[in-house]
Coordinates of N, CA, C and O in Angstrom, one line a residue:
X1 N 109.0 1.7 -23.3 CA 108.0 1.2 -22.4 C 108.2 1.9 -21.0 O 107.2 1.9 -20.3
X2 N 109.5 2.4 -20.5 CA 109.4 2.8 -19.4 C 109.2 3.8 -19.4 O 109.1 4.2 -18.3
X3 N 109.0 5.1 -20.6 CA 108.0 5.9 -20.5 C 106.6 6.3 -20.5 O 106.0 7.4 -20.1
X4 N 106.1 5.2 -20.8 CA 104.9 4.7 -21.0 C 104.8 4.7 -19.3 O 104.2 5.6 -18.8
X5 N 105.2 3.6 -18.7 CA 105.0 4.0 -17.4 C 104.9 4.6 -16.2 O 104.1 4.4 -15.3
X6 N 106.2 5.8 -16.5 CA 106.4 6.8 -15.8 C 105.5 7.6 -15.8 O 104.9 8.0 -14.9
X7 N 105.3 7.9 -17.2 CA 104.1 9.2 -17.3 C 102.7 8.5 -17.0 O 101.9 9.4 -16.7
X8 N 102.0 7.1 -17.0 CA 101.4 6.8 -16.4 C 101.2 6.4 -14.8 O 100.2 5.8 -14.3
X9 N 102.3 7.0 -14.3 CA 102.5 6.6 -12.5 C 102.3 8.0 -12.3 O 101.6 8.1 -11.3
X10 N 102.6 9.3 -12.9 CA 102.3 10.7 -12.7 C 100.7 10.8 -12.7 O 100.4 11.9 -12.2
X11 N 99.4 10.1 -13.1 CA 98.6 10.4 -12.9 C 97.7 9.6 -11.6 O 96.5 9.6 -11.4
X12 N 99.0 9.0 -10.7 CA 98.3 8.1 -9.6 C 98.8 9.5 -8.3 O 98.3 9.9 -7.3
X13 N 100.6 9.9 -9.4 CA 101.2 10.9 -8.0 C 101.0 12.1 -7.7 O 101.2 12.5 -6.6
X14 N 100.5 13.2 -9.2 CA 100.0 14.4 -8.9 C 99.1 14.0 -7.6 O 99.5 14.3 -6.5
X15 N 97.8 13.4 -7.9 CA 96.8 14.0 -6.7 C 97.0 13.5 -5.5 O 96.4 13.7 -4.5
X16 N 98.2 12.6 -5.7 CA 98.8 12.2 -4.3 C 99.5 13.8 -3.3 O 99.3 14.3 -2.2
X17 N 100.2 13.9 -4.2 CA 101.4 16.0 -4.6 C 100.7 16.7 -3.8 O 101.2 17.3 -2.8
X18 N 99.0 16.9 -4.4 CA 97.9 17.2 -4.5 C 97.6 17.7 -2.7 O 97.6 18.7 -2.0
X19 N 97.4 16.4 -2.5 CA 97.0 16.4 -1.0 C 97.9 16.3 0.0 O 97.5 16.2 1.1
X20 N 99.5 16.4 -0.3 CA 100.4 15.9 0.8 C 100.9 18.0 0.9 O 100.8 18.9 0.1
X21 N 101.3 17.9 2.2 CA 101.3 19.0 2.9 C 102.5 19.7 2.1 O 103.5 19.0 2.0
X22 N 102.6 21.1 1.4 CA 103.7 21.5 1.1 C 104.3 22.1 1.6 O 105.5 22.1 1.5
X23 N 103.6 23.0 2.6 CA 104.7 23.4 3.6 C 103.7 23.4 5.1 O 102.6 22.9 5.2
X24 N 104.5 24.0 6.3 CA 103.6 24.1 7.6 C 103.8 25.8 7.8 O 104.7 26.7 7.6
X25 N 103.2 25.8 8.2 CA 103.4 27.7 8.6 C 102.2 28.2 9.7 O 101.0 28.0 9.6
X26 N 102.8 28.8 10.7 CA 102.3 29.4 11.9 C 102.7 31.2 12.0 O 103.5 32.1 11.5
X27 N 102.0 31.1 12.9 CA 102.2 32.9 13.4 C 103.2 33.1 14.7 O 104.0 34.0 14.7
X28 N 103.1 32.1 15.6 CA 104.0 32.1 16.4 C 105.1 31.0 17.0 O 104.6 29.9 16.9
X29 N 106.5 31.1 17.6 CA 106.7 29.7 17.1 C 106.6 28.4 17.9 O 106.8 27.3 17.5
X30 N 106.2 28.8 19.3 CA 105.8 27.8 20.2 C 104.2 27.1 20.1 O 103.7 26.5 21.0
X31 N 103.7 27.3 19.1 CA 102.3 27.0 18.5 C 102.5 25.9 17.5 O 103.5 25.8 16.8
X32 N 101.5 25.0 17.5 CA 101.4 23.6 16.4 C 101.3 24.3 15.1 O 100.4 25.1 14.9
X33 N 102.0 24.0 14.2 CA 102.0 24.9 12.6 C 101.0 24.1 11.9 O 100.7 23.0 12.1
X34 N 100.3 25.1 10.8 CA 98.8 24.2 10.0 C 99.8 23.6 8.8 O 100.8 24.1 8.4
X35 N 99.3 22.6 8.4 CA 99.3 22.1 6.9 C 98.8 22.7 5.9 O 97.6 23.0 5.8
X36 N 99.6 22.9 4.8 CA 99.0 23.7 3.5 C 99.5 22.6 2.6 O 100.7 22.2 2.6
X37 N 98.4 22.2 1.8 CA 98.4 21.4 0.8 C 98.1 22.5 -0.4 O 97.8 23.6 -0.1
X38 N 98.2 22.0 -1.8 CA 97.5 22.6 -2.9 C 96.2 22.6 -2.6 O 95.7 23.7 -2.7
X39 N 95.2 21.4 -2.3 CA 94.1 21.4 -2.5 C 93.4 22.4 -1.5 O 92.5 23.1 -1.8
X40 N 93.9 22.4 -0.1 CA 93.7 23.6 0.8 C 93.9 25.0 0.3 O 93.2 26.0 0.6
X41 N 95.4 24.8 -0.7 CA 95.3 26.3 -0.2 C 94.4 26.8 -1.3 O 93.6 27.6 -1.0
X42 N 94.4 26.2 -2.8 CA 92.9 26.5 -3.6 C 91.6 26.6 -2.7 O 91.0 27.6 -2.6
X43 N 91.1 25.3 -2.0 CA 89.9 25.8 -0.9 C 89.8 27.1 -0.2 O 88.8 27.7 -0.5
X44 N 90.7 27.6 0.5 CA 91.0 28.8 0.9 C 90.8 30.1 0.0 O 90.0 31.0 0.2
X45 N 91.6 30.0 -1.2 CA 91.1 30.8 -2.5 C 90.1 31.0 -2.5 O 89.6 32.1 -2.1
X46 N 89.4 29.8 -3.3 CA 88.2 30.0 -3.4 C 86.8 31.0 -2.2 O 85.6 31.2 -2.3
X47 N 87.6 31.4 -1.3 CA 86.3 31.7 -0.4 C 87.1 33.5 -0.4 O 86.6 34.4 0.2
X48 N 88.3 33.7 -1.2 CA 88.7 35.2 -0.5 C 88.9 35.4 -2.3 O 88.7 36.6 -2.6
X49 N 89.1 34.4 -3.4 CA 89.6 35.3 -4.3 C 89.4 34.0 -5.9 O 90.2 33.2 -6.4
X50 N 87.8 34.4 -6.2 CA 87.9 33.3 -6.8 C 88.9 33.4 -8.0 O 89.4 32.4 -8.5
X51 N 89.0 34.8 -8.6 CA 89.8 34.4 -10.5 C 91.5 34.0 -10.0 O 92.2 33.4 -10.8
X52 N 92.0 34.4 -8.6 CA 92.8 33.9 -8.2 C 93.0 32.3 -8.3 O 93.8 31.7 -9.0
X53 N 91.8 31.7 -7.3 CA 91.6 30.4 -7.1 C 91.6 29.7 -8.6 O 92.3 28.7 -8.7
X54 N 91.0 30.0 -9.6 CA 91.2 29.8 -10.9 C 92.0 29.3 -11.9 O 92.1 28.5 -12.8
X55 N 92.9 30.4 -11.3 CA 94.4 30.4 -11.9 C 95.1 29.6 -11.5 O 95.5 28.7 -12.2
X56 N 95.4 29.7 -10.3 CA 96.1 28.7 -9.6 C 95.8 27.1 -10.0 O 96.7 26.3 -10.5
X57 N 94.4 26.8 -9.8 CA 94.1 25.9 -10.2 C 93.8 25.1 -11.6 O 93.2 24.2 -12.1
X58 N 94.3 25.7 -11.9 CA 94.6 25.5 -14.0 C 96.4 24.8 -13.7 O 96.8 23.7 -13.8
X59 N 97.1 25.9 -13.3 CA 98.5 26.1 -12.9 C 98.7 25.1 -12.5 O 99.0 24.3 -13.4
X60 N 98.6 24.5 -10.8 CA 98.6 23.2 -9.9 C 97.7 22.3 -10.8 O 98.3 21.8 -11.7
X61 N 96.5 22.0 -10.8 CA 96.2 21.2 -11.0 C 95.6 20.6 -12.7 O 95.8 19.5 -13.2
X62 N 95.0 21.3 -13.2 CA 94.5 21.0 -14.7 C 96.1 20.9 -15.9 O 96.5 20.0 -16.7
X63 N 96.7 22.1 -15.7 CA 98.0 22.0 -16.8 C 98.7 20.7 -16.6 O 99.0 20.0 -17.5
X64 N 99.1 20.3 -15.4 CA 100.0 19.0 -15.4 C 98.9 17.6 -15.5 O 99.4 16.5 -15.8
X65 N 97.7 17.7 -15.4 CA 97.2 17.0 -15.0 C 96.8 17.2 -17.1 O 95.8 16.5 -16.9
X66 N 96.8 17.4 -17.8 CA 96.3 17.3 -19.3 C 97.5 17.2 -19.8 O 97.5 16.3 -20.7
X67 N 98.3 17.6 -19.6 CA 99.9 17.2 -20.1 C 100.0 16.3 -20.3 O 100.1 15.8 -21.4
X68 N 100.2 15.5 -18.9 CA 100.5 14.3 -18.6 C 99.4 13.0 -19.7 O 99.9 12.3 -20.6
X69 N 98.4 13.0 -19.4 CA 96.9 12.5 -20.2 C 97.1 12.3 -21.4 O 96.9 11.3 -22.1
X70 N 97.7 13.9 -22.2 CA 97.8 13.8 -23.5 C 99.1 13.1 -24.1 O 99.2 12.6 -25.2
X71 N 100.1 13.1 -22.9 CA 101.3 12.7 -23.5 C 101.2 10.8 -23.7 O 101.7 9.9 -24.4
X72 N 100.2 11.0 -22.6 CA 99.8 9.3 -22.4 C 99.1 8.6 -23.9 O 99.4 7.5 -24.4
X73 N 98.3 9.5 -24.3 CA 97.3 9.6 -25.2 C 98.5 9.5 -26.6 O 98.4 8.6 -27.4
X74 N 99.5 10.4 -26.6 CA 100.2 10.4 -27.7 C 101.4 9.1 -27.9 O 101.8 8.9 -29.0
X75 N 101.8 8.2 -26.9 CA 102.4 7.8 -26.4 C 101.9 6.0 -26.8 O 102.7 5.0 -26.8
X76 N 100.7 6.0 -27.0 CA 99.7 5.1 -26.5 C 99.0 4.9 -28.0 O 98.1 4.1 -28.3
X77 N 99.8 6.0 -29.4 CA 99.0 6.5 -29.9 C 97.8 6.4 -30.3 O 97.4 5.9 -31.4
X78 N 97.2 7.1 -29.4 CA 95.9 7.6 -30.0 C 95.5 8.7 -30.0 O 94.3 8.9 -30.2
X79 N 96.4 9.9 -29.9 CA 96.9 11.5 -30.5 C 97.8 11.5 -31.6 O 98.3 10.4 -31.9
X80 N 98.1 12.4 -32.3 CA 98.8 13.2 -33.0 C 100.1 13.3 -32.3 O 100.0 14.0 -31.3
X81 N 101.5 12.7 -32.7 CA 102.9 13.8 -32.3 C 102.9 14.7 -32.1 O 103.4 15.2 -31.1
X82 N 102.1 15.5 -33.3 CA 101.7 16.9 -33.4 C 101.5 17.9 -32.1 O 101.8 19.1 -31.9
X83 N 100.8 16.9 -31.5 CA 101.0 17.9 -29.8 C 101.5 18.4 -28.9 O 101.3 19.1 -27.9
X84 N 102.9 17.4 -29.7 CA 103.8 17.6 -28.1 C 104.7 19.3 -27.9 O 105.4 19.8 -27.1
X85 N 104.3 19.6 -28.8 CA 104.7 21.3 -28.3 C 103.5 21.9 -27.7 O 103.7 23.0 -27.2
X86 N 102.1 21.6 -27.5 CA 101.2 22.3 -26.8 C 101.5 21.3 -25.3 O 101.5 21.8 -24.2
X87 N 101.7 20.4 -25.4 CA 101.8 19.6 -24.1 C 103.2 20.3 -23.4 O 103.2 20.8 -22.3
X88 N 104.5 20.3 -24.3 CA 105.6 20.8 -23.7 C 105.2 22.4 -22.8 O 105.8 22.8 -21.7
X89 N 104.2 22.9 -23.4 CA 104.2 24.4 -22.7 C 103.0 23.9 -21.7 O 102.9 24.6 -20.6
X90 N 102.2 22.9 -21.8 CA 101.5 23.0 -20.4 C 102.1 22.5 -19.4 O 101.6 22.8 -18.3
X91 N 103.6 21.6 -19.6 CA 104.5 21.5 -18.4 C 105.1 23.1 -18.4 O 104.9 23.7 -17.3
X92 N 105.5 23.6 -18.9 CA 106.0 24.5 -18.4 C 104.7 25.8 -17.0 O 104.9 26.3 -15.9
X93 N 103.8 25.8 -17.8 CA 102.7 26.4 -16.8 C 103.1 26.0 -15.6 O 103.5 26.8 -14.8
X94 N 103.0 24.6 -15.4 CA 103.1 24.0 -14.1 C 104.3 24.2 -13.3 O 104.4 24.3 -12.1
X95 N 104.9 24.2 -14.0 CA 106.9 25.0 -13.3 C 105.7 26.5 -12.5 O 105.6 26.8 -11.3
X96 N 105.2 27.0 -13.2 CA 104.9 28.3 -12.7 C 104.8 28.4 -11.2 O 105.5 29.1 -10.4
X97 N 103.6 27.4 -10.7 CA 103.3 26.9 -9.6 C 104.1 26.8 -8.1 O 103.9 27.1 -6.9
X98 N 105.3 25.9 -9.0 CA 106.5 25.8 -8.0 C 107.5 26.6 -7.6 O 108.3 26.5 -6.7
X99 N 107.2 28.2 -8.8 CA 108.2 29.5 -8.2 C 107.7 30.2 -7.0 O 108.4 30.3 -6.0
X100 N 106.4 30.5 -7.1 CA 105.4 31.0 -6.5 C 105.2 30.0 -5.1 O 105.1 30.8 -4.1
X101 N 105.0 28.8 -4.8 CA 105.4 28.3 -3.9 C 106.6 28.7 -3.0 O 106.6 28.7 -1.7
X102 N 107.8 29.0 -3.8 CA 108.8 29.0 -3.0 C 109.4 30.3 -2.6 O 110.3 30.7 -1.8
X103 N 108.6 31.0 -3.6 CA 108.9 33.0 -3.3 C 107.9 32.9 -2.1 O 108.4 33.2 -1.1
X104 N 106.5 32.6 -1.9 CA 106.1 32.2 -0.5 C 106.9 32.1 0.6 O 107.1 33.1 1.4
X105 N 107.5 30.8 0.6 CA 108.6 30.8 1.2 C 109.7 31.4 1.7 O 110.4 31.3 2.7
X106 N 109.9 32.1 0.5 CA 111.1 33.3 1.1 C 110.9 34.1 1.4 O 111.8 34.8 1.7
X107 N 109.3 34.8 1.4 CA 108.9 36.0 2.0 C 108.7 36.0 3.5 O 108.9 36.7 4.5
X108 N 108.0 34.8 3.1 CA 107.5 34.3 4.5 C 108.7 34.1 5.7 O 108.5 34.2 6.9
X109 N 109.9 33.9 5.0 CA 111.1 33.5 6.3 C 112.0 35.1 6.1 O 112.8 35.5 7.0
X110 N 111.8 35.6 5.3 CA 112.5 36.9 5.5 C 111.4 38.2 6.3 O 111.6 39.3 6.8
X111 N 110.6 37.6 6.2 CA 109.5 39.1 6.9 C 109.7 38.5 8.7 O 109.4 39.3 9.7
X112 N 110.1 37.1 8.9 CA 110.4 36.7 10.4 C 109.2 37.1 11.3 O 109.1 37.2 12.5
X113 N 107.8 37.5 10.1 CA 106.5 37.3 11.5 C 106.4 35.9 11.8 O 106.8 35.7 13.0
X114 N 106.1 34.7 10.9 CA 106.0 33.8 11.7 C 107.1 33.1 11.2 O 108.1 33.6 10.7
X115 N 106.8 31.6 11.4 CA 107.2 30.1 11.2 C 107.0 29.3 9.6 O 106.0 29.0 9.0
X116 N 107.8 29.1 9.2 CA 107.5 28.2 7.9 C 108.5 26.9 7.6 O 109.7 27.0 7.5
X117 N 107.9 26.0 7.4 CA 109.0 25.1 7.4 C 108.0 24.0 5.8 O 106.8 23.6 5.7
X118 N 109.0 23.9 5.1 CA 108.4 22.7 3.7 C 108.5 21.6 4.4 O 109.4 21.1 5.2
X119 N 107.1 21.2 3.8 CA 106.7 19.5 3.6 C 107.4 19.0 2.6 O 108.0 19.6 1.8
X120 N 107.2 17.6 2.9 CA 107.3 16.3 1.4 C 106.4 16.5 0.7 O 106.4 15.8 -0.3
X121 N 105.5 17.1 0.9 CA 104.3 17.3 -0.1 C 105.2 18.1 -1.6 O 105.2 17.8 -2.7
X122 N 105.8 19.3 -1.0 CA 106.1 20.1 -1.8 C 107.4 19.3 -2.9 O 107.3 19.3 -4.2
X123 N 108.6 18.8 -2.1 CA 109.6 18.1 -3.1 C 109.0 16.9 -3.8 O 109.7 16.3 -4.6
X124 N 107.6 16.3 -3.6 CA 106.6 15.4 -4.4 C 106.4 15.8 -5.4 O 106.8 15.4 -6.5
X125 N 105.5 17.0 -5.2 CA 104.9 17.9 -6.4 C 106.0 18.2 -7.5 O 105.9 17.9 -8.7
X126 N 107.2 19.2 -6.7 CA 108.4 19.3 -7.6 C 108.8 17.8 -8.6 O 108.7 17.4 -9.8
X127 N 109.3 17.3 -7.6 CA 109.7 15.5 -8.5 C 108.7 15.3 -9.7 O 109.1 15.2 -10.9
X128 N 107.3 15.4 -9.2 CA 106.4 15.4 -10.4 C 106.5 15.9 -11.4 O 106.6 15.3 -12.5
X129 N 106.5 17.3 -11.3 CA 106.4 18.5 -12.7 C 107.9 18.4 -13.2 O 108.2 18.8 -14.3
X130 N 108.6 17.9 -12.4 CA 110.0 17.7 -13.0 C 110.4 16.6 -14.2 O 111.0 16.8 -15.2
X131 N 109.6 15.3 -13.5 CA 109.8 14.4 -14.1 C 108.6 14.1 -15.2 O 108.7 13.2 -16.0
X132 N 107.6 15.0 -15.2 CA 106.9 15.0 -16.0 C 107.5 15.8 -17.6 O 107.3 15.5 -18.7
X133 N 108.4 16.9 -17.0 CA 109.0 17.6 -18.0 C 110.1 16.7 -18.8 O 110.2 16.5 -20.0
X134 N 110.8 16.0 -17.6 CA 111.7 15.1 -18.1 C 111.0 13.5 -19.9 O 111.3 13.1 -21.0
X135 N 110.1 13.5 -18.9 CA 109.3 12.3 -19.5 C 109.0 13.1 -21.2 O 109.2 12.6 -22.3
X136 N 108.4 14.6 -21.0 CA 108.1 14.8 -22.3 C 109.4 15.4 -23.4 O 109.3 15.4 -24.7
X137 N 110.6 15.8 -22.6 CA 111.6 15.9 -23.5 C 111.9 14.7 -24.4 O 112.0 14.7 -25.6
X138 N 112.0 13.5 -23.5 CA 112.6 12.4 -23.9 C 111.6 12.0 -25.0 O 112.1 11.7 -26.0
X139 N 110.0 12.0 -24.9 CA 109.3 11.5 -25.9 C 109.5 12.2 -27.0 O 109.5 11.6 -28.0
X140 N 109.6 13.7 -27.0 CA 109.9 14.5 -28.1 C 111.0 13.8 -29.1 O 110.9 13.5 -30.3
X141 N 112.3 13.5 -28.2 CA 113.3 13.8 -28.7 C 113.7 11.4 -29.6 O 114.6 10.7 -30.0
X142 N 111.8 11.1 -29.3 CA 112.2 9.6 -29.9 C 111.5 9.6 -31.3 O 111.5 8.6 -32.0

């Protein structure tokens, strides 16, 4: 049962993840730093690079966000067991997300043009895809 739950509180917390700020980053450092959420920084995509914005957005948002659904679905049964190795690799997609977030970040503080500092948005998101992965090991392995 308390899987049942968890993996059903992941679809209240992704789009929470979603909208909370992952990191702040500016150009100079006596200036107010902007907020970059997922949903921003896909918005942004979308206007300089859509098959980018695409990707990303499968990545961030659709892979964890069908994972989760299906595992609920399987869970709840009204899927097939059968799934849970296509569900296990759509958590893994979503790991993708969170490398790439954080090579950002290290480029960003080793190139020393500007400012970058992580949000709670971002160890949300992490917690999520984490505990999402957590949640479908354990279902596998009942």
């Amino acid at each position: 049962m308390f899987l049942k739950i968890a993996n059903l509180s992941l679809l209240v917390l992704f789009p929470i993840a979603w909208a909370a700020p992952l990191l702040k980053a500016g150009l100079l450092p006596f200036f107010s730093l902007s907020e970059i959420s997922v949903l921003t920084g896909i918005q942004t995509l979308w206007g300089k690079d859509v098959f980018l914005a695409l990707v990303v957005t499968f990545f961030a948002l659709v892979a964890p966000f069908l994972k989760t659904v299906g595992l609920a679905l399987i869970q709840f049964r009204l899927a097939s067991p059968r799934l849970l190795p296509a569900i296990t690799v759509m958590g893994k997609l979503a790991m993708a997300d969170i490398f790439l977030i954080a090579l950002y970040i290290v480029l960003a503080k080793g190139v020393g043009v500007g400012r970058v500092e992580t949000g709670w948005g971002l160890y949300l998101f992490t917690a999520c895809v984490i505990a999402s992965l957590a949640i479908s090991f354990a279902s596998a392995r009942k």
